[in-house]
PDB file of N, CA and C in Angstrom:
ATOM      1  N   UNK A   1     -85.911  42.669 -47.317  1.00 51.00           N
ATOM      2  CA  UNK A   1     -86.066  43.582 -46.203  1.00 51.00           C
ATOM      3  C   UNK A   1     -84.824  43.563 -45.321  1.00 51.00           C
ATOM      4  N   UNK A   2     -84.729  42.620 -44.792  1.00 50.00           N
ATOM      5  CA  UNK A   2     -82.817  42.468 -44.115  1.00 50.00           C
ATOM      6  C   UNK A   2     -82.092  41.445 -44.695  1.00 50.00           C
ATOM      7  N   UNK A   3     -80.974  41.822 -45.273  1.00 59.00           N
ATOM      8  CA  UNK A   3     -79.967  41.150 -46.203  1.00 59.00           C
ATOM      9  C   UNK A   3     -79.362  40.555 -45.368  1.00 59.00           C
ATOM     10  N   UNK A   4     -78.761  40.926 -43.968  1.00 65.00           N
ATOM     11  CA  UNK A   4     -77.635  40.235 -43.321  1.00 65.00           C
ATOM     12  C   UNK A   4     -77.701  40.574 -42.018  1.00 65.00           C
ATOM     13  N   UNK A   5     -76.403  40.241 -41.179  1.00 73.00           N
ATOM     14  CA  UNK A   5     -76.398  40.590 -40.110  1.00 73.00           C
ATOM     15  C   UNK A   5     -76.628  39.558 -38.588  1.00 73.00           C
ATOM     16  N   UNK A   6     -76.779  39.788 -37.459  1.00 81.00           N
ATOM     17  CA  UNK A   6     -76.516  39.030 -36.490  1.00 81.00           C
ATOM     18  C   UNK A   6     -78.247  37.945 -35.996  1.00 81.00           C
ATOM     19  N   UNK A   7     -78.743  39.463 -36.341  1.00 82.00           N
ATOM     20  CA  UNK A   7     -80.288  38.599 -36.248  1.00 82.00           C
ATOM     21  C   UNK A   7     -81.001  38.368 -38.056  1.00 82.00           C
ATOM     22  N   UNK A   8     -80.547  37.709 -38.861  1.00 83.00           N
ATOM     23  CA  UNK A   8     -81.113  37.521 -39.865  1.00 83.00           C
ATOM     24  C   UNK A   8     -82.090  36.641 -39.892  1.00 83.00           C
ATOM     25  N   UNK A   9     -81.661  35.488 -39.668  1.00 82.00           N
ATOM     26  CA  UNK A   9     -82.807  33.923 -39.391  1.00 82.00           C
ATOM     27  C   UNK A   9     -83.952  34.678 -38.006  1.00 82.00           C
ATOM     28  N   UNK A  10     -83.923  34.792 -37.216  1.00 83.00           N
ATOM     29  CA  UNK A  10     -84.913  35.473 -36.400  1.00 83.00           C
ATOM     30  C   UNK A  10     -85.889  36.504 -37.168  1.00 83.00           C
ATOM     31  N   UNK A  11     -85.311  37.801 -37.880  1.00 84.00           N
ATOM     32  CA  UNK A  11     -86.131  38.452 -38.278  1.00 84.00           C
ATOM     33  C   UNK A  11     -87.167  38.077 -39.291  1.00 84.00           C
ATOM     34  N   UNK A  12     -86.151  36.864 -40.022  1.00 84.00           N
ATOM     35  CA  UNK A  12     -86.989  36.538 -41.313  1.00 84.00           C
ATOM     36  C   UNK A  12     -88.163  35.354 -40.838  1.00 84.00           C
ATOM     37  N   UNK A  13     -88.163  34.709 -39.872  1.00 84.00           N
ATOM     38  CA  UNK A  13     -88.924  33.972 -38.980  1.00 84.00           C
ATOM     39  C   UNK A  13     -89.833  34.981 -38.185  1.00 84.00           C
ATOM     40  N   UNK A  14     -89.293  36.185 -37.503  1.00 86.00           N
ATOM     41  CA  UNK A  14     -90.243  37.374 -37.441  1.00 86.00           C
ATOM     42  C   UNK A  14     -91.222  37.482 -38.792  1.00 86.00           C
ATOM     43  N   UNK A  15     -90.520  37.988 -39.896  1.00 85.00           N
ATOM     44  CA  UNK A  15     -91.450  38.140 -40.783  1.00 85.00           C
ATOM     45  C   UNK A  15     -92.267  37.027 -41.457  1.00 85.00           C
ATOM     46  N   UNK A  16     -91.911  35.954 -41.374  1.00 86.00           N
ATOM     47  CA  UNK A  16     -93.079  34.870 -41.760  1.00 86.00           C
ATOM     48  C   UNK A  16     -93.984  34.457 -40.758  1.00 86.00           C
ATOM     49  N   UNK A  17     -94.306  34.344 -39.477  1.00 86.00           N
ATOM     50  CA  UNK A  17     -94.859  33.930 -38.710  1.00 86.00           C
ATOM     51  C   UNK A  17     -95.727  35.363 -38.584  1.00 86.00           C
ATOM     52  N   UNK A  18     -95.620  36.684 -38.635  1.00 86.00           N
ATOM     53  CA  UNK A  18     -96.583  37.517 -39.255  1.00 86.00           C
ATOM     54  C   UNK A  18     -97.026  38.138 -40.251  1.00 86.00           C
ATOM     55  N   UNK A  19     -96.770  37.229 -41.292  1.00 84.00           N
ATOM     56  CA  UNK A  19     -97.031  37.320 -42.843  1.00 84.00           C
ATOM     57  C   UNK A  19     -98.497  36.333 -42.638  1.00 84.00           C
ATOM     58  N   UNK A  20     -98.993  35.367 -41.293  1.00 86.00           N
ATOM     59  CA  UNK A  20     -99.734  35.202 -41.907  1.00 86.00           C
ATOM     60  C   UNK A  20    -101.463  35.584 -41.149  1.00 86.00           C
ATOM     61  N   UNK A  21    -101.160  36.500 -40.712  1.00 87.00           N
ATOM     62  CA  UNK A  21    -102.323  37.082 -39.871  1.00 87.00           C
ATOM     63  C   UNK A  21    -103.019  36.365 -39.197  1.00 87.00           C
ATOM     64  N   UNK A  22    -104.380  36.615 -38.970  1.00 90.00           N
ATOM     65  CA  UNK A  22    -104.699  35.513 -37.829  1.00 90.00           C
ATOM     66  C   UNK A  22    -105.116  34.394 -38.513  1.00 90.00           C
ATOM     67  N   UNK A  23    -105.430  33.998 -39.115  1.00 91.00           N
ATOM     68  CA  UNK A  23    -105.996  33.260 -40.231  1.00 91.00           C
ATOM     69  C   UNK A  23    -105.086  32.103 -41.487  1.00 91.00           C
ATOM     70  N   UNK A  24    -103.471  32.803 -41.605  1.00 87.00           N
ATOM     71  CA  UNK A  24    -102.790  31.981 -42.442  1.00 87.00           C
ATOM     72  C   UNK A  24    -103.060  32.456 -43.767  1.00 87.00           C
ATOM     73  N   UNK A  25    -102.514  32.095 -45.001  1.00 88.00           N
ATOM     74  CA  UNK A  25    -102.821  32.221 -46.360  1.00 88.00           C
ATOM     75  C   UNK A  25    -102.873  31.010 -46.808  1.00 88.00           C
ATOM     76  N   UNK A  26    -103.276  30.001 -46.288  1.00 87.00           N
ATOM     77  CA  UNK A  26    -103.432  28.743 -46.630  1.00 87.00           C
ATOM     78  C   UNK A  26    -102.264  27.567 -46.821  1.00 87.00           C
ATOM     79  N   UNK A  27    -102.635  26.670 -46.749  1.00 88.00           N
ATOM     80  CA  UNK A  27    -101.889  25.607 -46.797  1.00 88.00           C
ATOM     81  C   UNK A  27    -100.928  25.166 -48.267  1.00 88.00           C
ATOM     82  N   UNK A  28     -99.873  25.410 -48.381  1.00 84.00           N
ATOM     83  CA  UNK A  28     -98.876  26.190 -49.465  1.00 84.00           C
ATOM     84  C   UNK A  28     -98.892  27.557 -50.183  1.00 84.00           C
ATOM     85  N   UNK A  29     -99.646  28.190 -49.352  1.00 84.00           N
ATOM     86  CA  UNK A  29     -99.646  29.729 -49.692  1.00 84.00           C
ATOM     87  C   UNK A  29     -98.735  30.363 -48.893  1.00 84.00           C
ATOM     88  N   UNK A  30     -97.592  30.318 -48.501  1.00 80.00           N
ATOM     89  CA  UNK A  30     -96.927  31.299 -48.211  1.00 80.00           C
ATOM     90  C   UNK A  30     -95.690  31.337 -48.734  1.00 80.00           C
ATOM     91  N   UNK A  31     -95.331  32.700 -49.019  1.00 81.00           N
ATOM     92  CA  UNK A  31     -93.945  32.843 -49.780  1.00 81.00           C
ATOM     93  C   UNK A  31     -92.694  32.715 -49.210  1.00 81.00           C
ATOM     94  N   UNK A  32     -93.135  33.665 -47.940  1.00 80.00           N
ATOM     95  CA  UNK A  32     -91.798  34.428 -47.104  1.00 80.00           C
ATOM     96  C   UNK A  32     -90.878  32.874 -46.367  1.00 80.00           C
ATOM     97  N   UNK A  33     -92.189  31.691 -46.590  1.00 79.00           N
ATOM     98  CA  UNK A  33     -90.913  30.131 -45.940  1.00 79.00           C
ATOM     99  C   UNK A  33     -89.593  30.032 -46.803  1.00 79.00           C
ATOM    100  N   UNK A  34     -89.945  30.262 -47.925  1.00 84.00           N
ATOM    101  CA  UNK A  34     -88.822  30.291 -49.192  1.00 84.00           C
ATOM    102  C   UNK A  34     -87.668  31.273 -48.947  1.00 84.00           C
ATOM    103  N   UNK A  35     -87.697  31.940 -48.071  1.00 78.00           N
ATOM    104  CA  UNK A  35     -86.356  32.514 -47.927  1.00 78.00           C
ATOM    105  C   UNK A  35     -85.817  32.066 -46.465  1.00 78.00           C
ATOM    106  N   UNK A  36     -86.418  31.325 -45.210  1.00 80.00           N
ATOM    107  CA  UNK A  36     -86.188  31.001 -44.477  1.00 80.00           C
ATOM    108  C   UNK A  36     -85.508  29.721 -44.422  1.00 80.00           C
ATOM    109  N   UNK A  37     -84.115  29.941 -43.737  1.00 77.00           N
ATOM    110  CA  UNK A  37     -82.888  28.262 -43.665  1.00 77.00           C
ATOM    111  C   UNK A  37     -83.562  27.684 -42.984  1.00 77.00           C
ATOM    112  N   UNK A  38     -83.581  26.201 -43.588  1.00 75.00           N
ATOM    113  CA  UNK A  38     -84.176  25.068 -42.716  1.00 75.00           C
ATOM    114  C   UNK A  38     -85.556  25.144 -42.571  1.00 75.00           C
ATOM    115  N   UNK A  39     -86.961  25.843 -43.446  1.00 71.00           N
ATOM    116  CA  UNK A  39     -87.979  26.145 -43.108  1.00 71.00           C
ATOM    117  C   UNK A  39     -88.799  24.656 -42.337  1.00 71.00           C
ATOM    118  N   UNK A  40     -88.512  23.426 -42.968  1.00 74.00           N
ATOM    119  CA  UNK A  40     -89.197  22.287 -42.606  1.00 74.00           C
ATOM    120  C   UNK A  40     -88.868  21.687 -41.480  1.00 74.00           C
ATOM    121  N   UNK A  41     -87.748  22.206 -40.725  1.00 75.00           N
ATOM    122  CA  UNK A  41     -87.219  21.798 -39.417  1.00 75.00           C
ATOM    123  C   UNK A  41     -87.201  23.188 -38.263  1.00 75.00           C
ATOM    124  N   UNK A  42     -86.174  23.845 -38.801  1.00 79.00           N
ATOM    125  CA  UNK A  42     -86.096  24.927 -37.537  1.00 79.00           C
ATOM    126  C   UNK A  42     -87.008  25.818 -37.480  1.00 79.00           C
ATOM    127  N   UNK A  43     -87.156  26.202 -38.329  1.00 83.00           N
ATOM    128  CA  UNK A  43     -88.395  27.480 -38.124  1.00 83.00           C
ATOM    129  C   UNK A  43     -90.041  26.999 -39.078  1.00 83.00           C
ATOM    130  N   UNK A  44     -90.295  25.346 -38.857  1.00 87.00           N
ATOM    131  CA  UNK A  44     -91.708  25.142 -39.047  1.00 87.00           C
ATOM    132  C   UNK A  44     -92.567  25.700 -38.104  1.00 87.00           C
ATOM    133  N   UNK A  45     -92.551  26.290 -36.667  1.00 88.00           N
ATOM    134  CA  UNK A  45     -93.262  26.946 -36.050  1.00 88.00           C
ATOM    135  C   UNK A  45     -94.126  28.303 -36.247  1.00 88.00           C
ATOM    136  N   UNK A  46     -92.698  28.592 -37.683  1.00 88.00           N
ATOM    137  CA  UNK A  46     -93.112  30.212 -38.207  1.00 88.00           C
ATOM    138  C   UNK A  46     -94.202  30.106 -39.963  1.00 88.00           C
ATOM    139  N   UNK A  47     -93.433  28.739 -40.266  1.00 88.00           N
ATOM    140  CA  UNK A  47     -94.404  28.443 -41.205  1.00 88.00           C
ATOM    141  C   UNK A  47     -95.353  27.948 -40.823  1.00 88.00           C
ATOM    142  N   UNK A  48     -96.005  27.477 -40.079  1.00 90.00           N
ATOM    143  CA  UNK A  48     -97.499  27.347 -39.647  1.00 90.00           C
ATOM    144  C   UNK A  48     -98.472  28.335 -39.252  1.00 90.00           C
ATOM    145  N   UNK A  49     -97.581  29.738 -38.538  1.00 89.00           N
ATOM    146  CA  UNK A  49     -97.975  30.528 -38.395  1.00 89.00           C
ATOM    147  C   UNK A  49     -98.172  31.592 -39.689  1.00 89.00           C
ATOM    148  N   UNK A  50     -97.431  31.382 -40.571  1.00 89.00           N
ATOM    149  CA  UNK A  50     -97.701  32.050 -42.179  1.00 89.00           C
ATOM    150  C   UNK A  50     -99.064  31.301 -42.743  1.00 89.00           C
ATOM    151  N   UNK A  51     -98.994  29.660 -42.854  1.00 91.00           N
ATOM    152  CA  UNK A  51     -99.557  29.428 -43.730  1.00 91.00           C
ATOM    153  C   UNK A  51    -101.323  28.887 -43.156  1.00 91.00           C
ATOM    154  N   UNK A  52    -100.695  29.231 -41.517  1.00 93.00           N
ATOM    155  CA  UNK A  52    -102.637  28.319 -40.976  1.00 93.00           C
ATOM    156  C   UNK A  52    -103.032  29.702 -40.069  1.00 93.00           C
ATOM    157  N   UNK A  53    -101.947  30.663 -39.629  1.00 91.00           N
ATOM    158  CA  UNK A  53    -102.443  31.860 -38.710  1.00 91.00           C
ATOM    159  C   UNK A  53    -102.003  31.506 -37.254  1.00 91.00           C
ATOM    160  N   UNK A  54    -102.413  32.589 -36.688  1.00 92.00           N
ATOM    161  CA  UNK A  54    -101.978  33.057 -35.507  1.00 92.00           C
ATOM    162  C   UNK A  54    -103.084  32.102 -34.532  1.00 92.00           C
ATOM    163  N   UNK A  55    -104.201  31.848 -35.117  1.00 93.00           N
ATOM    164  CA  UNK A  55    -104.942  30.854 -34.163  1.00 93.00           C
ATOM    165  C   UNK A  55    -104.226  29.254 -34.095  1.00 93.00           C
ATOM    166  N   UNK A  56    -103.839  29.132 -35.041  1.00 93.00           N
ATOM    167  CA  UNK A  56    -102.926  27.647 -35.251  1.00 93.00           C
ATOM    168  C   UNK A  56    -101.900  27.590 -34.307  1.00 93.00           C
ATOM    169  N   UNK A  57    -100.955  29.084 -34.272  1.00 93.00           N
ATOM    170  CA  UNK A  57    -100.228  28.939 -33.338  1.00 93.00           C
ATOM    171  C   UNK A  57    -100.787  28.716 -31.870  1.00 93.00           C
ATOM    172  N   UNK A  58    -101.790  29.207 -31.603  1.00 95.00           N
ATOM    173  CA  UNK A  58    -102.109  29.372 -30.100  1.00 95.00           C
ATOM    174  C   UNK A  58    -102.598  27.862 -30.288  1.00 95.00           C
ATOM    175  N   UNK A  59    -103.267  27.259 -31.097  1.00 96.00           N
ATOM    176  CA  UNK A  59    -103.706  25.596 -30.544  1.00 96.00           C
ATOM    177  C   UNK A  59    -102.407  24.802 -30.237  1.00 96.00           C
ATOM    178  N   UNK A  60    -101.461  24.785 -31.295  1.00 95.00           N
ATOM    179  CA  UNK A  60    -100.403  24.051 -31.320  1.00 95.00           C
ATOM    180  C   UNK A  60     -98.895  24.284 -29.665  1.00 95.00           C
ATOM    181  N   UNK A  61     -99.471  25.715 -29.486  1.00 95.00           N
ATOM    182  CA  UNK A  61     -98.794  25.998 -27.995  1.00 95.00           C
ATOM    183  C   UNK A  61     -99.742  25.282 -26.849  1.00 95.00           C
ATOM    184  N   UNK A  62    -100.972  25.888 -27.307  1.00 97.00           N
ATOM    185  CA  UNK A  62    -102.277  24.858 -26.069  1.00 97.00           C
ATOM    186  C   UNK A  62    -101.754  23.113 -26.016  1.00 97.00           C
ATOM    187  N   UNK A  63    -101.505  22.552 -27.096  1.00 97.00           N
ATOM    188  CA  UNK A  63    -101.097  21.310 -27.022  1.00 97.00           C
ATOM    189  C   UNK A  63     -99.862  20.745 -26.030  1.00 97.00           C
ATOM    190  N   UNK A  64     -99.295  21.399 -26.263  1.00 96.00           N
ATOM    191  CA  UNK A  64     -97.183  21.242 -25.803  1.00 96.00           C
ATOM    192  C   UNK A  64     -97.624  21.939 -24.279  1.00 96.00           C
ATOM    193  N   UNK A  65     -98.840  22.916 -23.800  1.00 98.00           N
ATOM    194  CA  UNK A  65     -98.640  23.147 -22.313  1.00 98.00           C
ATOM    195  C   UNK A  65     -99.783  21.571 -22.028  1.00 98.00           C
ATOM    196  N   UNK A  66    -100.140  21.506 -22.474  1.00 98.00           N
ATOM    197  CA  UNK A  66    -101.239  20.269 -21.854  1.00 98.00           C
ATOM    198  C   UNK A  66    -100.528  19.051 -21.967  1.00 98.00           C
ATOM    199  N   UNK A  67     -99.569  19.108 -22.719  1.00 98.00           N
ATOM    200  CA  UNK A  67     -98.832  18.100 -22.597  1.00 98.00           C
ATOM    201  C   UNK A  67     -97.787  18.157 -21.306  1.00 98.00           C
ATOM    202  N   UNK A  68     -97.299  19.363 -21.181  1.00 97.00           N
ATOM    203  CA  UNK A  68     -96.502  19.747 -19.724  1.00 97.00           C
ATOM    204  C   UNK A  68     -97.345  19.649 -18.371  1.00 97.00           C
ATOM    205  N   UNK A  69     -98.640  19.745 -18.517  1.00 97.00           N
ATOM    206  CA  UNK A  69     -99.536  19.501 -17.545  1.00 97.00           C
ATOM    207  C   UNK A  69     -99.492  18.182 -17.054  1.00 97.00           C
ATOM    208  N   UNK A  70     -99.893  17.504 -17.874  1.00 97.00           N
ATOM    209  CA  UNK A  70     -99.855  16.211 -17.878  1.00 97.00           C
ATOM    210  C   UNK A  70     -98.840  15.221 -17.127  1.00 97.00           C
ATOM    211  N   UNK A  71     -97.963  15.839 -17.521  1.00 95.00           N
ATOM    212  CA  UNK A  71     -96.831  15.303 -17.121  1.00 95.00           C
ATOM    213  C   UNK A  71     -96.259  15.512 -15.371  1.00 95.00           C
ATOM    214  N   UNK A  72     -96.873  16.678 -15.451  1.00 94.00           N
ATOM    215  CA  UNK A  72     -96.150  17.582 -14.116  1.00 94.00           C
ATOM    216  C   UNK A  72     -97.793  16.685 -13.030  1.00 94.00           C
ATOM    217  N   UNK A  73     -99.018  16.483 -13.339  1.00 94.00           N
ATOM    218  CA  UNK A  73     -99.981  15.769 -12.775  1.00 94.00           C
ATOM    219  C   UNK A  73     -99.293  14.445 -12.403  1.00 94.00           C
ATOM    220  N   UNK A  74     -98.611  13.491 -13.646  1.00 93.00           N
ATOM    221  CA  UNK A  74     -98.431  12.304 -13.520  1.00 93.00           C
ATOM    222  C   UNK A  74     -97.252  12.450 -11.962  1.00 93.00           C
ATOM    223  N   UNK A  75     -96.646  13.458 -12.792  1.00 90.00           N
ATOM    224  CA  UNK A  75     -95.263  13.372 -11.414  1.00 90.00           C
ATOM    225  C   UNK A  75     -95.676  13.901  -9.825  1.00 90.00           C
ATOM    226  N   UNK A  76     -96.926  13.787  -9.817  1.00 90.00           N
ATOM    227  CA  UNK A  76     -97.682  14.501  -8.447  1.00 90.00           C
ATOM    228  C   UNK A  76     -97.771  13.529  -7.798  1.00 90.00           C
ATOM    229  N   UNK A  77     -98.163  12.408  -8.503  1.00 88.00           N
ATOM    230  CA  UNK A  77     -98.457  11.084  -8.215  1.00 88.00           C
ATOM    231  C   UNK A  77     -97.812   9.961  -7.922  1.00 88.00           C
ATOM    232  N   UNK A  78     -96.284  10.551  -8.170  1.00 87.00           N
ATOM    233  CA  UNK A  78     -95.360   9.281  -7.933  1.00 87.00           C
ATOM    234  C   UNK A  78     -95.039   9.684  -6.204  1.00 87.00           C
ATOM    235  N   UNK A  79     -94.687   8.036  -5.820  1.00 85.00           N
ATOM    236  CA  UNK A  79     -94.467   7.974  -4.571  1.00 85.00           C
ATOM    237  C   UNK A  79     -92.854   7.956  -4.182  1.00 85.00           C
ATOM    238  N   UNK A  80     -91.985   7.317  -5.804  1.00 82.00           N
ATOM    239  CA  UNK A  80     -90.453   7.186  -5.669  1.00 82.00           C
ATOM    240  C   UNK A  80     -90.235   8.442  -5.982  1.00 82.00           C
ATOM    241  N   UNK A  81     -89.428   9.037  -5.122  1.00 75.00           N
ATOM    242  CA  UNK A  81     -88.433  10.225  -5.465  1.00 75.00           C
ATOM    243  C   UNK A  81     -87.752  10.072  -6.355  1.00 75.00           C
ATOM    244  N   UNK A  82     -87.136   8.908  -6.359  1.00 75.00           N
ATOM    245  CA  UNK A  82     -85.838   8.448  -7.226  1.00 75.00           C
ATOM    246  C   UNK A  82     -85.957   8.757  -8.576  1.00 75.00           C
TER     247      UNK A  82
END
């Protein structure tokens, strides 16, 4: 679908992260990771979203803000500025 160009890695991370609807095609079912550089590091965000769905993504974002919560609570609580 796009051979080249300035946004290549983005689009193709576009297209795997909605290759996998809300739902995913299962856990080593997706194709479109295989053309994506670095799928197991830089763009595993888009293969999870291919291969577990668009609900996977929203838990795995719910996690990383509750984890920012957390954090921003703990720092409510400190008395050192420093």
């Amino acid at each position: 679908l796009y051979a080249s160009g300035d946004t290549y890695q983005v689009d193709k991370a576009h297209a795997t992260i909605t290759g996998g609807g809300w739902f995913g095609t299962g856990p080593g079912g997706g194709e479109a990771k295989f053309h994506l550089p670095e799928a197991h590091t830089d763009y595993i965000f888009s293969v999870i979203g291919e291969e577990f769905g668009l609900i996977a993504c929203a838990v795995v974002a719910l996690l990383f803000l509750a984890i920012v919560l957390r954090v921003f609570l703990k720092l409510l609580d400190e008395e050192d500025h420093f």
